[in-house]
Short mmCIF file of C-alpha atoms and ligand atoms in Angstrom, two decimals:
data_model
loop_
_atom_site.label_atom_id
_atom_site.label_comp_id
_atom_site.label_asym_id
_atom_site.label_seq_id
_atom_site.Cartn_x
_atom_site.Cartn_y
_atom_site.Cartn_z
CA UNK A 1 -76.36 22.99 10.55
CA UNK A 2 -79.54 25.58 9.60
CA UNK A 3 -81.03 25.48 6.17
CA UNK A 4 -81.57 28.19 4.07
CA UNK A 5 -84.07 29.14 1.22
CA UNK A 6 -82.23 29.45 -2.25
CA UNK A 7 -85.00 32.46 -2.52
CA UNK A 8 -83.75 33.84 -0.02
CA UNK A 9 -86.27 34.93 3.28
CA UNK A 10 -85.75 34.72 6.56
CA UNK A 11 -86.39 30.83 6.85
CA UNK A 12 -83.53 29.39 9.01
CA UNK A 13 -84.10 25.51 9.90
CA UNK A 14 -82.79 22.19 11.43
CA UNK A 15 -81.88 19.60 8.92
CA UNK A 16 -84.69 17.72 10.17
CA UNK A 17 -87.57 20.74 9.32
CA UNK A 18 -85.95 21.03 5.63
CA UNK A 19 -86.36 16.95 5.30
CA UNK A 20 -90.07 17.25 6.68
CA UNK A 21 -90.67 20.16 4.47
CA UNK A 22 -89.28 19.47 1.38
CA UNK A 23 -89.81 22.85 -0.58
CA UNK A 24 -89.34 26.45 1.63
CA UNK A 25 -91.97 28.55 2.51
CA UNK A 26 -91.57 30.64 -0.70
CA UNK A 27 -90.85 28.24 -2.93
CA UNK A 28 -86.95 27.76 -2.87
CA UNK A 29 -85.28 25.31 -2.44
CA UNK A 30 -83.24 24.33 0.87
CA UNK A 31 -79.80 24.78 1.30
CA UNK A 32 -76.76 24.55 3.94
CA UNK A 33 -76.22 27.53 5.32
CA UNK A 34 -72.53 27.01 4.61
CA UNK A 35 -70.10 24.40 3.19
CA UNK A 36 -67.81 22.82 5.86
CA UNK A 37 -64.24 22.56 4.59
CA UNK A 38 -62.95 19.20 5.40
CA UNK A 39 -58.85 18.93 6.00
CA UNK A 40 -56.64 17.99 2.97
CA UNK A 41 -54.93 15.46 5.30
CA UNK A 42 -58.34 13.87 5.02
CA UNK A 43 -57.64 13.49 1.24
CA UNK A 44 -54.10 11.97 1.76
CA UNK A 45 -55.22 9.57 3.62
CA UNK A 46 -58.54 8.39 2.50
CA UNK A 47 -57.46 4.90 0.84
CA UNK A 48 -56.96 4.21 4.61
CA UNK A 49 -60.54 4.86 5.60
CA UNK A 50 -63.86 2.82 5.05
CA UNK A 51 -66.76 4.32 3.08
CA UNK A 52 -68.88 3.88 6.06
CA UNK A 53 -65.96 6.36 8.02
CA UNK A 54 -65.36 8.48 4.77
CA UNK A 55 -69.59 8.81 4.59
CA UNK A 56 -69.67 9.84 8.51
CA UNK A 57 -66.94 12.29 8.27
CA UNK A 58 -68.78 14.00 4.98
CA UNK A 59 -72.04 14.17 6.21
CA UNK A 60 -72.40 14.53 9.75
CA UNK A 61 -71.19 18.52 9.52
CA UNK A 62 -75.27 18.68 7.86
CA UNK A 63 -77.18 16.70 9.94
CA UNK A 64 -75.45 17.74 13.42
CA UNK A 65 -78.47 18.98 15.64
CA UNK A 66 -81.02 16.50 13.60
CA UNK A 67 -79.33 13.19 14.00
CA UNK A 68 -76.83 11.86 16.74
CA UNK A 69 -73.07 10.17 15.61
CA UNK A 70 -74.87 6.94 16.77
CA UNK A 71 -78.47 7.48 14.16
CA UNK A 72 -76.24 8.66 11.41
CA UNK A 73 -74.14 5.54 11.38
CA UNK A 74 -76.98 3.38 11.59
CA UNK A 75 -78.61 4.89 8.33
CA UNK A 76 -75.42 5.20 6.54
CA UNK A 77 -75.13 1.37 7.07
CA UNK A 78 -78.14 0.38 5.71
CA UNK A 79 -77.88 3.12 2.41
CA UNK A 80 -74.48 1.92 1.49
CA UNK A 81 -74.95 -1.48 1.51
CA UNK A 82 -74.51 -2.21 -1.76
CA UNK A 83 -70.85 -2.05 -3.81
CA UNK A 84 -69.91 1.31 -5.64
CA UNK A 85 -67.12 0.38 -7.74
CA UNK A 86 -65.08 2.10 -10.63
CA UNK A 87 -64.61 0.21 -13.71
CA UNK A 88 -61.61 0.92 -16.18
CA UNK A 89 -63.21 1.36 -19.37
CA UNK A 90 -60.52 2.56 -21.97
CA UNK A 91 -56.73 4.66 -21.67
CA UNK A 92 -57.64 7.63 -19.32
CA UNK A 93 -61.32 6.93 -18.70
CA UNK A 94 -63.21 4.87 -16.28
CA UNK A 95 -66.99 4.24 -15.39
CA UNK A 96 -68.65 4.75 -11.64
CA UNK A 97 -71.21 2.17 -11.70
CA UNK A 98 -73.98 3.20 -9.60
CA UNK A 99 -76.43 0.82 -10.28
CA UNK A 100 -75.71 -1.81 -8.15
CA UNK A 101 -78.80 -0.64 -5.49
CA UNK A 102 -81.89 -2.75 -5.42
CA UNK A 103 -83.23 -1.05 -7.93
CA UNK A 104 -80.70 -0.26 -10.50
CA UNK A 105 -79.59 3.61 -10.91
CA UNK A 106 -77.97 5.64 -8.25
CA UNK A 107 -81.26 7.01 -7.18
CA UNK A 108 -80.66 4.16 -4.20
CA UNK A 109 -78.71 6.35 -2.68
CA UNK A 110 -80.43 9.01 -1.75
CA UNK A 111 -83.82 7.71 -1.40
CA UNK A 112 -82.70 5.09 0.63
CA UNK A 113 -80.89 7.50 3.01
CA UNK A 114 -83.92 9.92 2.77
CA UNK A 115 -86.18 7.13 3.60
CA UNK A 116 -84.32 6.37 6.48
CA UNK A 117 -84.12 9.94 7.87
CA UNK A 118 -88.16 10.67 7.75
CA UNK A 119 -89.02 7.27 8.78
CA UNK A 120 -86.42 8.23 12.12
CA UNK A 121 -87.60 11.46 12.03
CA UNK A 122 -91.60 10.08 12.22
CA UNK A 123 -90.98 7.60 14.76
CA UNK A 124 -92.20 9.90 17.60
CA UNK A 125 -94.92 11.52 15.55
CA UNK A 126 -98.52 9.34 15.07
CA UNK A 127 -99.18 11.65 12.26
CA UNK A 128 -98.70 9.97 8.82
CA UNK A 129 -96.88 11.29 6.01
CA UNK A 130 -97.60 11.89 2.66
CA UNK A 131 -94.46 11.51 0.31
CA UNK A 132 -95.51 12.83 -3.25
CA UNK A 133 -93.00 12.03 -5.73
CA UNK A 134 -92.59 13.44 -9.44
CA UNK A 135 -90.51 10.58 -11.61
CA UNK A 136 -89.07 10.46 -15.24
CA UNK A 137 -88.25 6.78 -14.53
CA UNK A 138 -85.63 5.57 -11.84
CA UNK A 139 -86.59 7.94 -8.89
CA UNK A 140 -89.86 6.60 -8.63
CA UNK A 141 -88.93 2.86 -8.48
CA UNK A 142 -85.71 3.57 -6.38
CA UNK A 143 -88.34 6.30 -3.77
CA UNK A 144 -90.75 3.40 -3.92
CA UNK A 145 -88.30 0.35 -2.99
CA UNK A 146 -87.07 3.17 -0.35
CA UNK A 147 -90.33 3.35 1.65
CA UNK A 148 -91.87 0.29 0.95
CA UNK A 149 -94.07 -1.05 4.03
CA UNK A 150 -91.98 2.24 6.20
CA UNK A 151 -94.76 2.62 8.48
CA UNK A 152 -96.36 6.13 9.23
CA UNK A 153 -95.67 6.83 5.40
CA UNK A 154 -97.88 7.07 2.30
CA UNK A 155 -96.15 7.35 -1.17
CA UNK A 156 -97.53 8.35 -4.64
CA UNK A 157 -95.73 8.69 -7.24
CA UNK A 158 -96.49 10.41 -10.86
CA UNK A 159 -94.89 9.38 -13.84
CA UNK A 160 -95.09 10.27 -17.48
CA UNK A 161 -97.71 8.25 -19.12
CA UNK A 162 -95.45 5.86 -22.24
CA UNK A 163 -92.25 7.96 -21.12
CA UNK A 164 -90.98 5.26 -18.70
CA UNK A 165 -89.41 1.74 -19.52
CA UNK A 166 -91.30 -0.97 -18.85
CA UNK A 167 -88.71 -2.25 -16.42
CA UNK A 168 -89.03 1.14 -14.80
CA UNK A 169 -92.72 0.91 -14.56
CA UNK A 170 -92.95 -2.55 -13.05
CA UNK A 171 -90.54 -1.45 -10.14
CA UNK A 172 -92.39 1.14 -9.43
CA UNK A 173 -95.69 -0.38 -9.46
CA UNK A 174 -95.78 -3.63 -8.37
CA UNK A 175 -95.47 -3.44 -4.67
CA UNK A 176 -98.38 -2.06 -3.51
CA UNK A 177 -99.51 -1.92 -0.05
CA UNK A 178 -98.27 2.24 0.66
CA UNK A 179 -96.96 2.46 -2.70
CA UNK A 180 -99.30 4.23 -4.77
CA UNK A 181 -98.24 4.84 -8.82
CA UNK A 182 -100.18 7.30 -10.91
CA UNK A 183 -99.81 7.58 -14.66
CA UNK A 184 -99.79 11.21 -15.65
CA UNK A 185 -101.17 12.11 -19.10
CA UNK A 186 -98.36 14.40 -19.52
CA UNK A 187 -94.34 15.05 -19.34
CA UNK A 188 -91.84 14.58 -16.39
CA UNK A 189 -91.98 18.24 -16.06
CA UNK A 190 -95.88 18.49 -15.73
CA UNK A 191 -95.86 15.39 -12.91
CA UNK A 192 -93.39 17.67 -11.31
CA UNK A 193 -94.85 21.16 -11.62
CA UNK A 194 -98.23 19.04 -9.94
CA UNK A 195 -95.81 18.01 -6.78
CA UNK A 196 -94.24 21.63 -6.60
CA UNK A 197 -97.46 23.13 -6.17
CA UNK A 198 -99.04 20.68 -3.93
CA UNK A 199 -95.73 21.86 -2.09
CA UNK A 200 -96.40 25.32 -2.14
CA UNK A 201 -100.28 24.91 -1.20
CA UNK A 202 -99.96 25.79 2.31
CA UNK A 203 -104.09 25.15 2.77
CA UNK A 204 -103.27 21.59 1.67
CA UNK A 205 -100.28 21.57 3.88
CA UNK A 206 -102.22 22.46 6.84
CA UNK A 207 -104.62 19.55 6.31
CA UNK A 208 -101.81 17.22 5.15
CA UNK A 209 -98.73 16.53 6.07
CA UNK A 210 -96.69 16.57 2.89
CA UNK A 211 -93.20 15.91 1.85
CA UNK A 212 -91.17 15.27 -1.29
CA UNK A 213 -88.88 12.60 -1.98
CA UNK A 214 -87.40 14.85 -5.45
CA UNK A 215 -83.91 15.47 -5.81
CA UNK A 216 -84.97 18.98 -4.33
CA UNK A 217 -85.05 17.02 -0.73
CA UNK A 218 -81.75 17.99 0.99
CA UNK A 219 -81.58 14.54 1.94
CA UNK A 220 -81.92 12.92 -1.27
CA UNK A 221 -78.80 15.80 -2.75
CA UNK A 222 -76.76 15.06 -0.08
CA UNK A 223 -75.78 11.68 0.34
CA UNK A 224 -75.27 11.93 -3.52
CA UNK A 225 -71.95 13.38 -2.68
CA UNK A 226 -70.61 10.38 -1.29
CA UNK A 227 -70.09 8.66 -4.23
CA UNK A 228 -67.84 11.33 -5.52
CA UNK A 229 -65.60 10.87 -2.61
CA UNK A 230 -65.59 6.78 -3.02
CA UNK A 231 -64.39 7.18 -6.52
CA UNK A 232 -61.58 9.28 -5.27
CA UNK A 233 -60.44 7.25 -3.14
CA UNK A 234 -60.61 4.56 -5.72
CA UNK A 235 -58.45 5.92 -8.35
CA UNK A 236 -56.47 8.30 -6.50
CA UNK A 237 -53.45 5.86 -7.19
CA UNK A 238 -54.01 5.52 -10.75
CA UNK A 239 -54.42 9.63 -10.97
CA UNK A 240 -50.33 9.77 -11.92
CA UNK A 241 -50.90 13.63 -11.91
CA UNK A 242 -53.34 13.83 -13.91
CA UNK A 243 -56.70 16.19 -12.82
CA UNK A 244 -59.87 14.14 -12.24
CA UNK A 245 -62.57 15.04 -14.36
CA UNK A 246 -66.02 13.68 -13.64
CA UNK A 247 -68.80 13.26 -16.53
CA UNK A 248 -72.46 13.08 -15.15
CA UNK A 249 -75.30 12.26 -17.25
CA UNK A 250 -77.90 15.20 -15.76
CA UNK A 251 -81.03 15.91 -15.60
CA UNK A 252 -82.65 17.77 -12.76
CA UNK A 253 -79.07 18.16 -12.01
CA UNK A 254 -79.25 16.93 -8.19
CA UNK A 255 -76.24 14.50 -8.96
CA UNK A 256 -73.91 17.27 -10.78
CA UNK A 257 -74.91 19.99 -7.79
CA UNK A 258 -74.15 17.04 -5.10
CA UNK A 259 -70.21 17.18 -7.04
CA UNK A 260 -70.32 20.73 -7.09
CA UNK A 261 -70.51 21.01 -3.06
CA UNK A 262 -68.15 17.85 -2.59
CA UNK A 263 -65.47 19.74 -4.87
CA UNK A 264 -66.52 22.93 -2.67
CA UNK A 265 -65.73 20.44 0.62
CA UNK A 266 -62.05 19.87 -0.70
CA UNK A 267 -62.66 17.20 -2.49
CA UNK A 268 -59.93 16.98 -5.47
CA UNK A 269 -62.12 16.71 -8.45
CA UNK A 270 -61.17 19.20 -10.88
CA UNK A 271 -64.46 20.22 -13.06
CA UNK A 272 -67.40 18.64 -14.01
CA UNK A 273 -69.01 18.09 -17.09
CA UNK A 274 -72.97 18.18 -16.95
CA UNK A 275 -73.36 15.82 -19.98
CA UNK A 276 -77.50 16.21 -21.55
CA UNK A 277 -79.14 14.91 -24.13
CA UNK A 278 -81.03 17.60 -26.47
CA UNK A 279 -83.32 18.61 -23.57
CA UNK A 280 -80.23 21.28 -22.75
CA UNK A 281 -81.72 24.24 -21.04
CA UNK A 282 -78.37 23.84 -18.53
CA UNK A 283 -76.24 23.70 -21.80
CA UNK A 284 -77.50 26.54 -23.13
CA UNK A 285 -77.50 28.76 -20.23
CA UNK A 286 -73.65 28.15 -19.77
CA UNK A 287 -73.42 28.75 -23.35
CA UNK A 288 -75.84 32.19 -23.05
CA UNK A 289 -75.85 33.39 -19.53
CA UNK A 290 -79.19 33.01 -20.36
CA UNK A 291 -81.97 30.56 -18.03
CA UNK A 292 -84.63 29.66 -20.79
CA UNK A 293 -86.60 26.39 -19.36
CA UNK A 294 -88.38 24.54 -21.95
CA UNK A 295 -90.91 21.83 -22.68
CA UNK A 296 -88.96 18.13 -22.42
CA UNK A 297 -88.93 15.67 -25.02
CA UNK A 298 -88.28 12.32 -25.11
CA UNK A 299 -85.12 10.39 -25.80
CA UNK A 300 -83.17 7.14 -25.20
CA UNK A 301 -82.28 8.65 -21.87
CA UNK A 302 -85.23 9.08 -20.49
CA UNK A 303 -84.21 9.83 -17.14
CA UNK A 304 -82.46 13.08 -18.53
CA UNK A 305 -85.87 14.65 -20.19
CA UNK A 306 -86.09 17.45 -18.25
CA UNK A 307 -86.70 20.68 -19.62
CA UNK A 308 -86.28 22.95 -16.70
CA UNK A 309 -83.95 21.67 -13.82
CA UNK A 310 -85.42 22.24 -10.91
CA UNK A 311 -81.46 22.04 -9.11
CA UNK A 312 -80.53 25.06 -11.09
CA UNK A 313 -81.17 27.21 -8.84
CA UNK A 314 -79.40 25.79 -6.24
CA UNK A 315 -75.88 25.91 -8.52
CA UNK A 316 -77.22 29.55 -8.83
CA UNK A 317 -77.30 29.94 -5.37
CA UNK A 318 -74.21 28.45 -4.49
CA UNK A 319 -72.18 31.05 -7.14
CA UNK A 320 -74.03 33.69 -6.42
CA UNK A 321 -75.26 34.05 -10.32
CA UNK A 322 -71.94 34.17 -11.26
CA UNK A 323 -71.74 32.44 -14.73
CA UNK A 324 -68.15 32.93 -15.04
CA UNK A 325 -67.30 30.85 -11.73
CA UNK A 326 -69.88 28.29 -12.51
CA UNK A 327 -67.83 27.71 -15.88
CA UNK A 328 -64.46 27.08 -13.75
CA UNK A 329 -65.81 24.05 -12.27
CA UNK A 330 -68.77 22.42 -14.86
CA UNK A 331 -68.78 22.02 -18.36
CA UNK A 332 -72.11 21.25 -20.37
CA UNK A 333 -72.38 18.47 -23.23
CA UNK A 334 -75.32 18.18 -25.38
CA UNK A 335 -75.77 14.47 -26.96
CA UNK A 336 -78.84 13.48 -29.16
CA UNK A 337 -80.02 10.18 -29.53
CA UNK A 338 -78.26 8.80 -32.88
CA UNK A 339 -74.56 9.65 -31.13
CA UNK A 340 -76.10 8.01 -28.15
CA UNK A 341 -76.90 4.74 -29.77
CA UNK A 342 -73.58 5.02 -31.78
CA UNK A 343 -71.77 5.16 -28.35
CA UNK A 344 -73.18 1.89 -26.95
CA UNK A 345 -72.17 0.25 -30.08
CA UNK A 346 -68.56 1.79 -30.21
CA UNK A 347 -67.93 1.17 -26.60
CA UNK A 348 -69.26 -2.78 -26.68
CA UNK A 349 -66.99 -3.48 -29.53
CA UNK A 350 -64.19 -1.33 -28.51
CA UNK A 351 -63.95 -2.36 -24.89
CA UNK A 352 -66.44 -4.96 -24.58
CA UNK A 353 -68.32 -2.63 -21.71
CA UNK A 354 -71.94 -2.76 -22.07
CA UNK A 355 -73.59 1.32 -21.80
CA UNK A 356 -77.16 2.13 -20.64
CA UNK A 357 -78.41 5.21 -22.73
CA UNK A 358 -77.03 7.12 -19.86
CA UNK A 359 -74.13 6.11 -19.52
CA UNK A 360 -73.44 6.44 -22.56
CA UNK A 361 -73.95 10.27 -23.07
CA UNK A 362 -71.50 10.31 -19.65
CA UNK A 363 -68.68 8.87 -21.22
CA UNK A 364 -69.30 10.43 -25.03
CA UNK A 365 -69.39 13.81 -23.20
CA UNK A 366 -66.04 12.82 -21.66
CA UNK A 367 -64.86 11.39 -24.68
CA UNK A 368 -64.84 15.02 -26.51
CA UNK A 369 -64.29 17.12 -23.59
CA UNK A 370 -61.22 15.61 -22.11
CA UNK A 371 -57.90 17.10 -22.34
CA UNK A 372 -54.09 15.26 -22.04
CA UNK A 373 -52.88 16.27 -18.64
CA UNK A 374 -57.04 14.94 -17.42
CA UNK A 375 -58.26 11.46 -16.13
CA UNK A 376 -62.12 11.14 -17.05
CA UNK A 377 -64.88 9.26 -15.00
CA UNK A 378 -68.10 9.38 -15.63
CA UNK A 379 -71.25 7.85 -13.78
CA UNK A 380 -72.74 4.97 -14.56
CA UNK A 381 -75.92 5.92 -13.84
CA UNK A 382 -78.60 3.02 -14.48
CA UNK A 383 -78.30 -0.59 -15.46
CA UNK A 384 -78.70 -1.54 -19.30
CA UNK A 385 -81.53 -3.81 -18.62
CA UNK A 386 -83.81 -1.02 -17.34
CA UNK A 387 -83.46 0.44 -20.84
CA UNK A 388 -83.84 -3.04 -23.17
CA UNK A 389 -85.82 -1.31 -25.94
CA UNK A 390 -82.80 0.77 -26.36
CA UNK A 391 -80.24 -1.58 -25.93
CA UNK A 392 -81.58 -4.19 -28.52
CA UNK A 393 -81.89 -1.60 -31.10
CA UNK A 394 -78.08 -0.58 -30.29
CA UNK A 395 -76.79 -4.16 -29.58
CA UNK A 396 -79.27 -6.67 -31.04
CA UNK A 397 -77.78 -9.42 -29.03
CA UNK A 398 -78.78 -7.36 -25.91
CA UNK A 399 -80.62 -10.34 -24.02
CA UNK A 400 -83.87 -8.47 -22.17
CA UNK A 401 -85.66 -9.98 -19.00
CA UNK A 402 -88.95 -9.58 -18.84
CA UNK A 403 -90.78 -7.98 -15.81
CA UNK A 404 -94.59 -9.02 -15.42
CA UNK A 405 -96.25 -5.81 -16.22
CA UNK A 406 -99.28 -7.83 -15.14
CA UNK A 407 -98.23 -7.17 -11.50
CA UNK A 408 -98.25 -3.41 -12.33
CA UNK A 409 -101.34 -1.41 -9.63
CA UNK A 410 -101.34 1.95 -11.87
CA UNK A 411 -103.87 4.71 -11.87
CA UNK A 412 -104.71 7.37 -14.45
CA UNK A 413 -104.60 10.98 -13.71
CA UNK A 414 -105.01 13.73 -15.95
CA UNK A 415 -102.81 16.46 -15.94
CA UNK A 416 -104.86 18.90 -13.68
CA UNK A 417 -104.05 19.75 -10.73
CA UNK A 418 -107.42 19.53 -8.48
CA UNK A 419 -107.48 16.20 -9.84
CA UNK A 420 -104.17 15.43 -7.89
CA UNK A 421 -105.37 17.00 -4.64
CA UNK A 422 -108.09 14.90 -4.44
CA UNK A 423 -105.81 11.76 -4.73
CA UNK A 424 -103.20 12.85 -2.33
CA UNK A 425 -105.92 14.20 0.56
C1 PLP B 501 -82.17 10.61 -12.53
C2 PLP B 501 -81.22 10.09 -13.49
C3 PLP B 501 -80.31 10.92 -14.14
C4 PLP B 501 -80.30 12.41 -13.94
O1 PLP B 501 -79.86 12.78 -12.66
P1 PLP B 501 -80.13 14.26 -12.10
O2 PLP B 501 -79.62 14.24 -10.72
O3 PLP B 501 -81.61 14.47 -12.17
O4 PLP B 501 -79.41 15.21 -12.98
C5 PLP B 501 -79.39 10.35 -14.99
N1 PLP B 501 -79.39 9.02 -15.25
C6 PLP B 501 -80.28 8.20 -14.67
C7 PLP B 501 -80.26 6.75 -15.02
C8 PLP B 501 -81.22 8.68 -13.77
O5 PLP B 501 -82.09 7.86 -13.19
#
């Protein structure tokens, strides 16, 4: 499989180059050169297979030519080991809990597998990586449990300064040794327009040897489509003819865009809805036709304040522009925080099933979008207890535990980006 710049030049690489690289040459974003179609008999029969078989058979049409069958098992094995199950919540609606990963949020996935595929891909190289990492929250902790003591790799991560849980901080920060955590004086989208333009800088790159662990890394997006297909398989029985619908709390929309290509595979999910909180650029485009990023502000879901997605223009890629198709197969939501908080109460009391904050925009999104003849899932994203200060003011029986944020190695950085290159050369 060759990848592709979304802006499209003449850049046509292994899977292995676009994992290395991170960002293209022009600033685009990588993608497959094509889909692979996989056989509906596949989809008949996939309560027979195992996720490890059902995760070989998905991904190894994008890694052929970077990884052997043999290397792509062996990584598979040690992302996915961790249960992925779907929980019936209510009549018609169920919850794909993601968070059962060492760190809590589905971000295991990817940067576990991503981990695995530069520290493989590095293992013949004595040149050591730099992984620079932009986080609103859960990317950084799950990037830095990922890598931890991976040797041959460096990591620093930027997050928000007071726009990340505490829990959130303290995974990212306490671990130390190549782990490095910077607090940005700034928003999620500042750390990451600092990490796309140390990206772009080819006289850094020249020095450095650079490479992003963002949802923009084809090999954090990818394995994010596996979970789509797991789910399937999981409720195909209880379907009883009625379309699948699949509710994903977005942000950067890496997780929505992974559905999007799994749908494009063959996979029987019928739409997506892209469910936001009020930082809605994505709703309002589908809404307008028109792209209008703004500034991100904060919320209960803070893992969701993103104000210009950087996977948009992958979706745009993949449908040529075409808003029209785009609408056939996702739907946008927009939640603010009140409905938010409402929705963890409802759902405790109504089906005694505890919500994170994003969660909980999932499944209200669901809740208004969903038609009779449709079956609803939506992700599960994080677990509650990475988001207590919500949760107690929602539930005020929530019971918090308490990270030591005196374990937390943190340094200050100002929003500026010569600042940043001196920390990363
Ligand atoms: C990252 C994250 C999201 C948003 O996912 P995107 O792929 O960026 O759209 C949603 N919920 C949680 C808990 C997250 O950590």
């Amino acid at each position: 499989m060759k990848y592709l710049s979304t802006r499209k030049n003449n850049e046509n690489i292994s899977f292995k180059d676009a994992v290395i690289n991170g960002l293209t040459n022009n600033g685009g974003l990588y993608v497959p050169e094509y889909i692979p179609e996989i056989p509906s008999d596949f989809f008949e029969q996939i309560e027979s297979y195992d996720d490890l078989d059902i995760a070989f058979t998905v991904l190894k049409p994008f890694v052929e030519g970077s990884l052997n069958d043999a290397q792509l098992k062996s990584i598979l094995a040690e992302t996915l080991n961790f249960k992925i199950p779907v929980v019936p919540v209510e009549k018609n609606i169920a919850a794909l809990e993601l968070y059962h990963g060492p760190t809590q949020a589905f971000k295991d996935v990817g940067a576990r597998f991503m981990s695995r595929c530069l520290s493989h891909f590095n293992s013949n190289e004595n040149k050591e990586v730099t992984i620079i990492v932009a986080t609103s929250g859960d990317t950084g902790s799950a990037v830095a449990n990922g890598f931890f003591k991976v040797p041959g790799v460096e990591v620093k991560i930027l997050f928000p300064k007071g726009k990340v849980s505490a829990y959130q901080e303290y995974q990212m920060t306490s671990l130390g040794e190549n782990i490095h955590a910077f607090e940005v004086d700034g928003t999620f989208d500042d750390c990451q327009k600092l990490v796309k333009k140390a990206l772009n800088d080819q006289d850094l790159r020249t020095k450095k040897s650079l490479s992003s662990a963002n949802s923009i890394n084809v090999a954090r997006l990818l394995p994010q489509m596996l979970y789509y297909f797991f789910a399937y398989k999981q409720l195909k029985k209880d379907l009883k003819g009625k379309k699948m619908v699949v509710s994903v709390p977005s942000g950067n929309l890496g997780n929505v865009t992974a559905g999007l290509v799994a749908k494009r595979m063959g996979l029987p999910i019928d739409k997506f809805i892209a469910a936001h909180n009020i930082n809605d650029t994505f709703f309002k485009y589908l809404n307008t036709g028109e792209y209008a990023k703004k500034t991100s502000v904060l919320t209960y879901s803070n893992a969701m304040d993103v104000g210009d997605p950087s996977n948009y223009e992958r979706i745009d890629y993949f449908y040529n522009g075409e808003l029209d198709s785009i609408k056939e197969d996702v739907a946008a939501c927009r939640i603010d925080d009140d409905a938010t908080l409402k929705e963890i109460q409802d759902c405790q009391e109504n089906n005694n099933y505890t919500l994170d904050p994003h969660g909980a925009v999932g499944k209200l999104a669901l809740s208004e979008l969903l038609k009779e003849d449709e079956y609803g899932v939506f992700l599960e994203t994080a677990h509650p207890q990475k988001f207590a200060k919500v949760m107690k003011k929602a539930l005020p029986e929530f019971v918090e535990e308490t990270a030591d944020l005196n374990e937390c190695r943190k340094t200050q950085l100002s929003n500026n980006y010569e600042a940043f290159v001196k920390v990363i050369s």
